[in-house]
Coordinates of C-alpha atoms and ligand atoms in Angstrom, one line a residue:
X695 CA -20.3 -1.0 56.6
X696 CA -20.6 -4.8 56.3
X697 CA -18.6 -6.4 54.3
X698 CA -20.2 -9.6 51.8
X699 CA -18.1 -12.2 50.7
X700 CA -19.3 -13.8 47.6
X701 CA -18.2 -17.6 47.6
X702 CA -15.7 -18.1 45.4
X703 CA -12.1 -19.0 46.6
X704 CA -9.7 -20.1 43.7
X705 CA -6.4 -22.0 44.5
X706 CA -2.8 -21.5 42.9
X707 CA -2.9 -24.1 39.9
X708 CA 0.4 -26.0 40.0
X709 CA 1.5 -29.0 37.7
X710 CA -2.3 -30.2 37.0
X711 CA -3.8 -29.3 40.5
X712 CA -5.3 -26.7 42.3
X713 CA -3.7 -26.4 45.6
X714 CA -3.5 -24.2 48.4
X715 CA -1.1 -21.7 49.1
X716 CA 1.9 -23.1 51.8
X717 CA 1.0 -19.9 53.5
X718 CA -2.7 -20.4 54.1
X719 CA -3.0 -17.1 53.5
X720 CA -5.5 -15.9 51.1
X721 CA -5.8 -12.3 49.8
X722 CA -9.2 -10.5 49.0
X723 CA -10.3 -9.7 45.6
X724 CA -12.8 -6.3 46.5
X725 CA -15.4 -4.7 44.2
X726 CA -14.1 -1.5 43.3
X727 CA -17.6 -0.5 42.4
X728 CA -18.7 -1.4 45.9
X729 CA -16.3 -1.3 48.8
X730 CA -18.7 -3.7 50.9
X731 CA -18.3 -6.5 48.1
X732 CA -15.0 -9.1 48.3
X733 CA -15.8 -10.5 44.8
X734 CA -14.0 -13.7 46.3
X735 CA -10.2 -14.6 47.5
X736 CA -7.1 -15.9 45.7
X737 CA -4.0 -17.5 47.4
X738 CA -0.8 -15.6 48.8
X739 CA 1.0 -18.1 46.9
X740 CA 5.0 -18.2 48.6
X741 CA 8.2 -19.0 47.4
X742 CA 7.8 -22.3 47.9
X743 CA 4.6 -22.5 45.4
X744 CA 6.3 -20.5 42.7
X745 CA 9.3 -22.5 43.3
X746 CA 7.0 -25.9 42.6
X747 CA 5.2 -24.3 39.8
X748 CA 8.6 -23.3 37.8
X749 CA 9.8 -27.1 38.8
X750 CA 6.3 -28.2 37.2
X751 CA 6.9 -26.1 34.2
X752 CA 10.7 -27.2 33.6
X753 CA 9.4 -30.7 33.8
X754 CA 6.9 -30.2 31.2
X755 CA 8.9 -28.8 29.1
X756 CA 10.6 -31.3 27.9
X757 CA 7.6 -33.1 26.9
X758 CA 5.4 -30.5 25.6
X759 CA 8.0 -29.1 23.2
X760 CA 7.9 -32.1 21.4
X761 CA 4.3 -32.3 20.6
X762 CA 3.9 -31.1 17.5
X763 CA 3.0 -27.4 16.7
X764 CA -0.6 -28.5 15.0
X765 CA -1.7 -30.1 17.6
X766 CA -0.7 -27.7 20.1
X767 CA -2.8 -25.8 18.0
X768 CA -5.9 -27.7 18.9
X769 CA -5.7 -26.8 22.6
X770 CA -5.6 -23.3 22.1
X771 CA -8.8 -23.7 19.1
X772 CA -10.8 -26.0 22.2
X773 CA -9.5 -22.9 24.5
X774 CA -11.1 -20.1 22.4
X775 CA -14.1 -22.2 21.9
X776 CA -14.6 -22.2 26.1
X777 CA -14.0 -18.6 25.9
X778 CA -16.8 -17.9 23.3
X779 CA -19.0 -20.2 25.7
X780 CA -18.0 -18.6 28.8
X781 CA -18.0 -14.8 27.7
X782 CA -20.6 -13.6 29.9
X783 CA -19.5 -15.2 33.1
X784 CA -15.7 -14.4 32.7
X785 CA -16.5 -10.8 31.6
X786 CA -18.8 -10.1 34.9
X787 CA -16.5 -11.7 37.0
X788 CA -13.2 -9.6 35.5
X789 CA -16.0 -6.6 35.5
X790 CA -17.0 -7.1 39.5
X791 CA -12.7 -7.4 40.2
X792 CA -11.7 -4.3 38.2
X793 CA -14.7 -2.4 37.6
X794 CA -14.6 -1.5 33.8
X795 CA -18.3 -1.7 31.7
X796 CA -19.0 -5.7 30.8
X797 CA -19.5 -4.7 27.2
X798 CA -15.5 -4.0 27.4
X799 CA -14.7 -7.0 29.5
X800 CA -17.1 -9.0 27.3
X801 CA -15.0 -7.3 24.0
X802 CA -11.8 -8.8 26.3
X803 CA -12.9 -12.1 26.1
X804 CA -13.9 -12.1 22.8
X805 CA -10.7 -11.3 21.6
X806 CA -8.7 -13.2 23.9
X807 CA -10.5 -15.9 21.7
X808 CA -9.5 -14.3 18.0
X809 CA -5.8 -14.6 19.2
X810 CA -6.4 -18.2 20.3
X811 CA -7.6 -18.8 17.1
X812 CA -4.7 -16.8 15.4
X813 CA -1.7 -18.4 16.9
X814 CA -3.6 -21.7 16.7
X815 CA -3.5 -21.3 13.3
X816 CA 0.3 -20.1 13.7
X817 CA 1.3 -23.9 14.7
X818 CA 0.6 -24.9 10.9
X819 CA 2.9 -22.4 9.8
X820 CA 6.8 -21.7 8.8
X821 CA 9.3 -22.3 12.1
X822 CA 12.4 -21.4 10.2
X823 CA 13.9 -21.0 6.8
X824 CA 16.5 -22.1 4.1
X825 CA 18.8 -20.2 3.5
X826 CA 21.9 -20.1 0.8
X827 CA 25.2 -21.2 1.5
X828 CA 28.5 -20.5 0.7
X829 CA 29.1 -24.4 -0.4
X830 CA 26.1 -25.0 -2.6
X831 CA 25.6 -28.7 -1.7
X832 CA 25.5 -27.5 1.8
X833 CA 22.1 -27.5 3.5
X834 CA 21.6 -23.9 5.6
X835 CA 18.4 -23.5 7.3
X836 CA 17.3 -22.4 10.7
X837 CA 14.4 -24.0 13.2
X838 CA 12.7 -22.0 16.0
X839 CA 12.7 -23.9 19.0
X840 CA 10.9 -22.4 22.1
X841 CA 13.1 -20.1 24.6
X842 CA 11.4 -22.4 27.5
X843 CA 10.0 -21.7 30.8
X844 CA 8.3 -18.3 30.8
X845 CA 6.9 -16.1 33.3
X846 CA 4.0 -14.1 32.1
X847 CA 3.5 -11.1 34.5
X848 CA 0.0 -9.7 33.7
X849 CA -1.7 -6.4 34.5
X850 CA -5.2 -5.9 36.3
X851 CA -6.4 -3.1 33.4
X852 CA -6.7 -6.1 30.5
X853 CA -7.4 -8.9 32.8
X854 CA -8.3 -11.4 30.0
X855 CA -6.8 -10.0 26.6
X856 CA -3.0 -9.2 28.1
X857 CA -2.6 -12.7 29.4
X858 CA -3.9 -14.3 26.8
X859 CA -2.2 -12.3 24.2
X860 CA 1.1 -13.2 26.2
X861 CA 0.2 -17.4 26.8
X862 CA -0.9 -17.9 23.3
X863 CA 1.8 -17.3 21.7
X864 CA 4.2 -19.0 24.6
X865 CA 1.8 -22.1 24.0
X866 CA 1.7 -22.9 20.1
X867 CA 5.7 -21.9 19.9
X868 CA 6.5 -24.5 22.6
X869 CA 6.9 -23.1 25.8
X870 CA 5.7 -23.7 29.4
X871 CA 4.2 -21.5 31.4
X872 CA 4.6 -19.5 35.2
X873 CA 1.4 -16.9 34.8
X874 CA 0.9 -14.2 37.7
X875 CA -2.3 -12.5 37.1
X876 CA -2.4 -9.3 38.9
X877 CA -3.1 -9.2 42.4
X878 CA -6.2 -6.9 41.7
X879 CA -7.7 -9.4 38.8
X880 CA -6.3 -12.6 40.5
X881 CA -9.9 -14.3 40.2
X882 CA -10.0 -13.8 36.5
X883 CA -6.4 -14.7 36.2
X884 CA -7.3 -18.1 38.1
X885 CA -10.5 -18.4 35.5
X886 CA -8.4 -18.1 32.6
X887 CA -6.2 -21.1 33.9
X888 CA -9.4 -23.3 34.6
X889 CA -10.3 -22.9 30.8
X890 CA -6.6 -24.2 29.7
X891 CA -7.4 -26.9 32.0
X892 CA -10.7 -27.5 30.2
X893 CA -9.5 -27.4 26.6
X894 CA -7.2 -30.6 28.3
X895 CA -3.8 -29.1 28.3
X896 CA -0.8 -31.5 30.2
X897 CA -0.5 -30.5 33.2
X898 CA 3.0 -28.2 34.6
X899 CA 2.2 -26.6 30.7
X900 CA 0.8 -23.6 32.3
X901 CA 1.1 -23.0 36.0
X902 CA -0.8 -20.3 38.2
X903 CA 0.8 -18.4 41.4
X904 CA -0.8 -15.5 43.3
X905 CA 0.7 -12.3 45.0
X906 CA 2.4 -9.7 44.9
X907 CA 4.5 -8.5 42.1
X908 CA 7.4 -7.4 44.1
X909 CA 7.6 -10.7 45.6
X910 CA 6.1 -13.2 43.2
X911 CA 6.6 -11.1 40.4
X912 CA 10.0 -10.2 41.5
X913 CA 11.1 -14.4 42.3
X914 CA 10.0 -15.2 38.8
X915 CA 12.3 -12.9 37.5
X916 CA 15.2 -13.6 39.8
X917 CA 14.7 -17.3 39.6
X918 CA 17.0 -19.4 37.3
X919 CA 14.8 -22.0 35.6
X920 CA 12.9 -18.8 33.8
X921 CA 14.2 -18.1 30.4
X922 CA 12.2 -15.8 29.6
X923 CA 9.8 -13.2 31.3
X924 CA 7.1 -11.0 29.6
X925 CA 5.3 -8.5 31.2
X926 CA 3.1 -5.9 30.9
X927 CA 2.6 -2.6 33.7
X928 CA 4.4 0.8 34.9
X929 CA 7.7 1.4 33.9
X930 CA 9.1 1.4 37.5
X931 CA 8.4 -2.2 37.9
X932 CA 9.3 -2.8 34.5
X933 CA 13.0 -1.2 35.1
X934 CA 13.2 -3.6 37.9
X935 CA 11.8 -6.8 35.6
X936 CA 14.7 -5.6 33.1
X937 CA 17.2 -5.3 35.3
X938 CA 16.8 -8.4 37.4
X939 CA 16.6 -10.6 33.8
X940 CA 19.6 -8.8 32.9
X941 CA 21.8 -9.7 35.2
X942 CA 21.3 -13.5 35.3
X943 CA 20.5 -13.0 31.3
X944 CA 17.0 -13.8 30.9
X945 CA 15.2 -12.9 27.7
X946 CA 12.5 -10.2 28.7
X947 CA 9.8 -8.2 27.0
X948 CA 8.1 -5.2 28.8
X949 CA 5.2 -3.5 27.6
X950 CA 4.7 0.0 29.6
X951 CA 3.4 3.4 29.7
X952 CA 1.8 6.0 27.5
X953 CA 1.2 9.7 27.3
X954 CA -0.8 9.3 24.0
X955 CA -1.9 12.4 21.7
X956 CA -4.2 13.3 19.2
X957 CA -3.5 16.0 16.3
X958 CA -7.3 17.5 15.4
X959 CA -6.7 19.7 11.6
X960 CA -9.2 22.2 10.9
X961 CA -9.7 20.0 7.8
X962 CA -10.7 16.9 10.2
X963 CA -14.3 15.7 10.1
X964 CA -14.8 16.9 13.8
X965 CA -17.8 15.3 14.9
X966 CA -15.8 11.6 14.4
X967 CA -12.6 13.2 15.8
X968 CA -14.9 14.5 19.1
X969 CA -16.0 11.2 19.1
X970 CA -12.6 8.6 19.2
X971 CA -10.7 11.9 21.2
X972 CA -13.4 11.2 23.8
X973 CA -13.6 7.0 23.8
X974 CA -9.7 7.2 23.5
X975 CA -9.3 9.3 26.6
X976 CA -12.5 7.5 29.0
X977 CA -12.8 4.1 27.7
X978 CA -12.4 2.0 30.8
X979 CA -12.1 4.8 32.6
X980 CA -8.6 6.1 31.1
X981 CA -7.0 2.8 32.2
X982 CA -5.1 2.0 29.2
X983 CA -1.5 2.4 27.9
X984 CA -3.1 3.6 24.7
X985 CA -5.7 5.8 26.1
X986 CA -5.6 9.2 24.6
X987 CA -4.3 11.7 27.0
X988 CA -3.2 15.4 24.8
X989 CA -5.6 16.4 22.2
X990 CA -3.4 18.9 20.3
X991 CA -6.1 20.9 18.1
X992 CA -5.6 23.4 15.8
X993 CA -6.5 27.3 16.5
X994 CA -9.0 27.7 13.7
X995 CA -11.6 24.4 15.4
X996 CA -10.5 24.7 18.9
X997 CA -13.6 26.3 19.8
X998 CA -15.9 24.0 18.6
X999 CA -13.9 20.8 19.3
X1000 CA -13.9 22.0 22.2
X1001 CA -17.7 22.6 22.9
X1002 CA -18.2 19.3 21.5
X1003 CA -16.0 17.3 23.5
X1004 CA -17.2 18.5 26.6
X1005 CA -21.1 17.8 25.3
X1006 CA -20.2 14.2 24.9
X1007 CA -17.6 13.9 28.0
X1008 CA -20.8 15.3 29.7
X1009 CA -23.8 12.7 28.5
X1010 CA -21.4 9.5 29.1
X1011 CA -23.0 7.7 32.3
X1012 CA -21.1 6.8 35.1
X1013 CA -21.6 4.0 37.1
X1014 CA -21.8 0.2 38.0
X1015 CA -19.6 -1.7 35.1
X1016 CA -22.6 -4.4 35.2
X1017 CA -25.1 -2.0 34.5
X1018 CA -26.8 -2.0 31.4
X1019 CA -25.7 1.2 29.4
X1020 CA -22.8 2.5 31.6
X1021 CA -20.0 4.1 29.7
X1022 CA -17.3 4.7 32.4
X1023 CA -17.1 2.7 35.3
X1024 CA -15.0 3.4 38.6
X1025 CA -11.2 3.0 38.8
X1026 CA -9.5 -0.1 39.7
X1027 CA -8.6 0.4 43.4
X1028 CA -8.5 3.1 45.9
X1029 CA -4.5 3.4 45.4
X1030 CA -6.0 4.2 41.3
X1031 CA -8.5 6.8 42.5
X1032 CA -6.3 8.9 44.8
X1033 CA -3.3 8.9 42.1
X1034 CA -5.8 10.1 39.4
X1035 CA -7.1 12.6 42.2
X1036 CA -3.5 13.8 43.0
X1037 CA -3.0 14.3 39.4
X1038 CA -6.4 16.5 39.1
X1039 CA -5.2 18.9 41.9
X1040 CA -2.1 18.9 40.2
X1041 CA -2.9 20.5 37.3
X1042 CA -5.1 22.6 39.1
X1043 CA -2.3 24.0 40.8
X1044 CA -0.1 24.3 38.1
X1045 CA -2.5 26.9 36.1
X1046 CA -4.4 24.5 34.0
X1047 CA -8.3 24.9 33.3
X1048 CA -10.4 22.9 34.2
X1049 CA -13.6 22.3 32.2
X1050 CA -15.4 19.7 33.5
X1051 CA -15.0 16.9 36.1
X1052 CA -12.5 16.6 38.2
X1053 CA -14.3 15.5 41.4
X1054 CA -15.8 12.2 43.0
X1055 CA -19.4 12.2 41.1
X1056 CA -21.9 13.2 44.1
X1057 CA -24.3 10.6 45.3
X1058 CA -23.9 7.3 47.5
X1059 CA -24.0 4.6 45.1
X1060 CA -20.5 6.7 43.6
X1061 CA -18.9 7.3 47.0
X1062 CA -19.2 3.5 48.1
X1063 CA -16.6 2.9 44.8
X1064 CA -14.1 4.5 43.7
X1065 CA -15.1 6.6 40.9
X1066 CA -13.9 9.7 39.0
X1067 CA -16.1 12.4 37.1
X1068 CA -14.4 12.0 33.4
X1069 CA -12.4 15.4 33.5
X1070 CA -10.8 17.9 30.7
X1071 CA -8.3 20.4 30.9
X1072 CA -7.3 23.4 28.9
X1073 CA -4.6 26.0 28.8
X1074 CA -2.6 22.8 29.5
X1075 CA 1.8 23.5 28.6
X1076 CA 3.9 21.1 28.2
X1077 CA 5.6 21.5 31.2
X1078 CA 3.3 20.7 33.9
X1079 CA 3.0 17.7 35.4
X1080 CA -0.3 16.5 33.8
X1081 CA 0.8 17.1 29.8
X1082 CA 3.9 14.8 31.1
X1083 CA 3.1 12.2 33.2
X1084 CA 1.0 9.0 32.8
X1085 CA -2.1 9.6 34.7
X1086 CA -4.1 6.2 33.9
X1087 CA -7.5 7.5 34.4
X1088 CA -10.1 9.5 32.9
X1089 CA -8.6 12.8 32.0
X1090 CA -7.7 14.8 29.0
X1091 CA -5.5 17.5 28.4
X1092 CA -6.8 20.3 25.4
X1093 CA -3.9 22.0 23.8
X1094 CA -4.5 24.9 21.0
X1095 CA -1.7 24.6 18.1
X1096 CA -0.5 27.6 15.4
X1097 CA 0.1 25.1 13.2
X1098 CA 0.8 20.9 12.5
X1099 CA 4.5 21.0 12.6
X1100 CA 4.1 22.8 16.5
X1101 CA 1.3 19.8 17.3
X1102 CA 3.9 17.2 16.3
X1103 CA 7.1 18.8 18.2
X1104 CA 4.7 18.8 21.3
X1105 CA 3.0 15.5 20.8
X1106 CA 6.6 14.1 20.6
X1107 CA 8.0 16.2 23.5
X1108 CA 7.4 13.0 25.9
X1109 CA 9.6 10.2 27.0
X1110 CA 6.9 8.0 25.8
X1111 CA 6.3 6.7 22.6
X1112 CA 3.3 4.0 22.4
X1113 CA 0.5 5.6 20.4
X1114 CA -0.4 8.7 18.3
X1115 CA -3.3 9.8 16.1
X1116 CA -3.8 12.5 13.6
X1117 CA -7.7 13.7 12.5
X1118 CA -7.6 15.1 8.9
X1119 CA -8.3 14.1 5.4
X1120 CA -5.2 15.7 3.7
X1121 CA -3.1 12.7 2.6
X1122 CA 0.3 14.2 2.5
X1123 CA 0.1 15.4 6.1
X1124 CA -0.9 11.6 7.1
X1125 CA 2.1 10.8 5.3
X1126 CA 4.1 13.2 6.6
X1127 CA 2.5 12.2 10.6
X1128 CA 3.5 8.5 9.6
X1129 CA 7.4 9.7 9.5
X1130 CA 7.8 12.3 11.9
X1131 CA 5.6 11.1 15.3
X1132 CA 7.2 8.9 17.8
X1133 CA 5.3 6.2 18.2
X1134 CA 4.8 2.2 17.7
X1135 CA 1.1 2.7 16.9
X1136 CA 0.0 5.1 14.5
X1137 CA -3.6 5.9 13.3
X1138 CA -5.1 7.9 10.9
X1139 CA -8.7 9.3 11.8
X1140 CA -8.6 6.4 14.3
X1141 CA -8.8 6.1 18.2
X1142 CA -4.9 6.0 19.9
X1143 CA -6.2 2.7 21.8
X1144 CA -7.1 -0.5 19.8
X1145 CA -4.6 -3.8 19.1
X1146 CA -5.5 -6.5 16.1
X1147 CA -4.1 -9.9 16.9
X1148 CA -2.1 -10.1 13.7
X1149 CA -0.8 -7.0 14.2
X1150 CA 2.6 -6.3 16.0
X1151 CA 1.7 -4.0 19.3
X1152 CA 3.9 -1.9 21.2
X1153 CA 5.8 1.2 21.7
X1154 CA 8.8 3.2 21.3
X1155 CA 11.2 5.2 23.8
X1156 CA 9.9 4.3 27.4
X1157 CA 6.7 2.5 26.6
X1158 CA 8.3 -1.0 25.6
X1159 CA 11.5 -2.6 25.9
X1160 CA 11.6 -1.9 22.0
X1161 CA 10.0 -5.3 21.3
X1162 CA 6.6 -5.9 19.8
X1163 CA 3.5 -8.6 20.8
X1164 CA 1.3 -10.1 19.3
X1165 CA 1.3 -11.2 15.5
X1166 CA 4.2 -12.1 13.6
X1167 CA 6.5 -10.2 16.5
X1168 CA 5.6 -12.5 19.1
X1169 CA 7.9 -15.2 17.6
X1170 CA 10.9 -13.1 18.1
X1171 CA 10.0 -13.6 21.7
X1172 CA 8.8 -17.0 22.4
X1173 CA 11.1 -18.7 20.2
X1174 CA 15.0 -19.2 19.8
X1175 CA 17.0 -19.5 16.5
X1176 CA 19.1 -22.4 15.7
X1177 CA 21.4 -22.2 12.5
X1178 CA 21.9 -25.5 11.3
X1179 CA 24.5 -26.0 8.1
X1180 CA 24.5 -29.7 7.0
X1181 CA 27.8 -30.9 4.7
X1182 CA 27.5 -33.7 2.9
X1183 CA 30.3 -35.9 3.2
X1184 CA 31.4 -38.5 0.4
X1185 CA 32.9 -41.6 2.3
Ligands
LIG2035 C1 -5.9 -1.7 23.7 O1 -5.8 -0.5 23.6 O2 -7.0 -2.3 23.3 O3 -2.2 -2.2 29.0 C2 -4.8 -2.5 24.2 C3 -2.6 -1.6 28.0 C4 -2.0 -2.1 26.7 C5 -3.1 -2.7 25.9 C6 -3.9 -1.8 25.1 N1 -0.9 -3.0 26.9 O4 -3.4 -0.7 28.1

């Protein structure tokens, strides 16, 4: 097969410059829709690079915290206007690297540009509070001063939205930035600097290394000039994020896995629960935290969900991400494809049904990427390996409940917690759903994926580090609390 490079080669971006690797070794960035393809090369950025891109941050720190919060709001405003101008361009590019449809990449960029324009807007508001004091001619108030030097460790499955929901924040609240795109997405990653270079922010204010996460990701975490690290992937690494800021007692924020469900009532209106149970589960091809994996559905509408869903799983077109019109396009990577395969065979094994999918669509333009038929299961129990574990790819598990208080037990019986969804129109039971599931998103008649900038996002149990993004939450991160009591004193 020959192999064609496309010509773009980005370079690690380290206080104001683009420079090359001290390795001089690049690593590919491949098409996962066509194996012939490198979409282009990053760097294989080494200790040495990160080591000069946390100095460049620590230096700028010290400046760039002093700017004032409105006009640190103005870089990330001129950002989100490059965003809006470069949608298309950034969204094909992240779509060639990770291979989901360009509308979704496109939707990506878009919002990366709402929560530029959100936590722009957060610079012209309220950084601390007064507060009463024992002494009433006392003055008690606290100020929010950034935590510092952050390293943002980003996923390939959001390549625009995650970062930027993670450097937005950082930036308006004062903080300077180490960002490691993943490995996968490292082209988009390097993108998303160039437009913070654009919208003219100092230089060292965000940095960009390359590599890979157990060495990159691992040094940022490990090094002692990062205050604080966010990051956002499996919960393996993310034990090993946790524990390595533990120990030399850097602030850290993990965002991690799901095992979703839905809860379909016979009172639901089924045609709009067939619908978001279907996008939930094969929307970007599965590869989401908050992609819908159980569909609990009751006994008396199983049949016909059930008919349904596979009508729709069925018409959704499979193919190239930049083609006009395609629904589901291939996973991520190789390593992506064979996990998702491994977990298919599982289930298999374990007595499951299968109902559709489940194979490597026929045809050549599918077996030169690496794509998955969208695949549902039935007579799933909760002990096998595919109602348990996160599979990150397009399949669903059908489960037939007795009743709503059996759905709930089993939609909680997971070590996950991130998202949930219950299909009905009885309000008490949406009440009652609200207080009983497990989980730091919660919708009503809604898909399980889905985040609004304002919104705090994340999960309970093992899907977070029991911290929130994005919105008002995002503070708690990126900023430290000062308590300041001032006495006046009569000379
Ligand atoms: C969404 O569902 O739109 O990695 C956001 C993930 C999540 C983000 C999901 N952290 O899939």
């Amino acid at each position: 097969m020959s192999v064609k490079t496309l010509e773009m080669n980005m370079l690690n971006y380290i206080d104001g410059v683009w420079t090359a690797s001290q390795t001089g070794e690049v690593i590919n960035s491949m098409n996962p829709a066509n194996q012939s393809e490198i979409v282009g090369t990053i760097q294989r950025s080494s200790m040495e690079d990160l080591n000069a891109a946390i100095e460049a941050a620590k230096k700028a720190l010290s400046k760039w915290k002093k700017v004032s919060p409105v006009k640190r709001g103005e870089f990330l405003h001129k950002a989100a206007d490059l965003f809006e101008e470069k949608a298309d361009e950034i969204a094909e590019l992240a779509t060639k690297e990770m291979g989901k449809a360009v509308k979704e990449t496109k939707g990506e960029v878009l919002r990366g540009a709402a929560i530029l324009r959100y936590y722009a807007q957060e610079g012209m508001r309220q950084m601390g509070e007064v507060l009463p004091s024992v002494n009433p001619d006392n003055m008690l108030y606290t100020k929010r001063v950034p935590v510092g030097v952050v390293g943002v460790i980003a996923p390939w499955n959001f390549p625009i939205a995650i970062p930027i929901w993670k450097i937005a924040p950082a930036l308006i609240y004062g903080n300077t930035i180490i960002f490691k795109p993943a490995a996968e997405t490292g082209l988009t990653g390097a993108k998303i600097a160039e437009v913070f270079e654009q919208a003219g922010l100092p230089a060292g204010v965000l940095n960009l290394v390359n590599g890979k996460g157990s060495v990159i990701g691992q040094g940022l975490v490990d090094h002692k000039d990062v205050n604080a690290i966010t990051f956002t992937g499996s919960n393996e690494v993310g034990k090993q994020v946790a524990s390595g800021a533990v120990v030399r007692g850097a602030k850290y924020q993990l965002e991690m896995g799901g095992k979703n469900p839905v809860i379909v009532l016979e009172d639901a209106a089924l045609d709009h629960a067939v619908e978001l149970t279907v996008m939930g589960a094969m929307k970007q091809t599965g590869q989401r935290c908050t992609a819908t994996s159980r569909a609990y559905v009751h006994r008396l509408i199983y049949d016909e969900f059930k008919e349904k869903v596979l009508k729709k799983v069925q018409s959704l077109k499979i193919g190239n991400g930049l083609k006009e019109g395609t629904d589901m396009g291939p996973l991520a990577s190789k390593a992506q494809m064979d996990t998702v395969l491994k977990y298919i065979e599982k289930g298999k094994e374990e007595g499951a049904v299968l109902l559709t999918g489940g194979n490597i669509p026929a045809g050549k333009a599918f077996t030169s990427g690496f794509y998955v038929e969208p695949t549902v299961f039935e007579n799933v129990t909760r002990d096998m390996v595919i109602a348990r574990e996160e599979i990150f790819g397009p399949v669903l598990c059908l489960i037939k409940v007795d009743s709503f208080e059996e759905a709930i037990e089993q939609a909680n019986d997971t070590i996950y917690g991130l998202s949930a969804s219950l299909f009905t129109s009885d309000l008490s039971k949406a009440l009652t759903f609200v207080n009983e599931i497990d989980a730091g998103l919660i919708q009503i008649n809604g898909e399980t994926g889905g985040a609004e900038p304002q919104a705090p996002f994340g999960g309970m149990k093992a899907s977070s580090s029991n911290s929130r993004e994005q919105g008002q939450a995002a503070k708690e991160f990126f900023t430290s609390i000062k308590t300041v009591t001032m006495t006046p004193v009569c000379k």
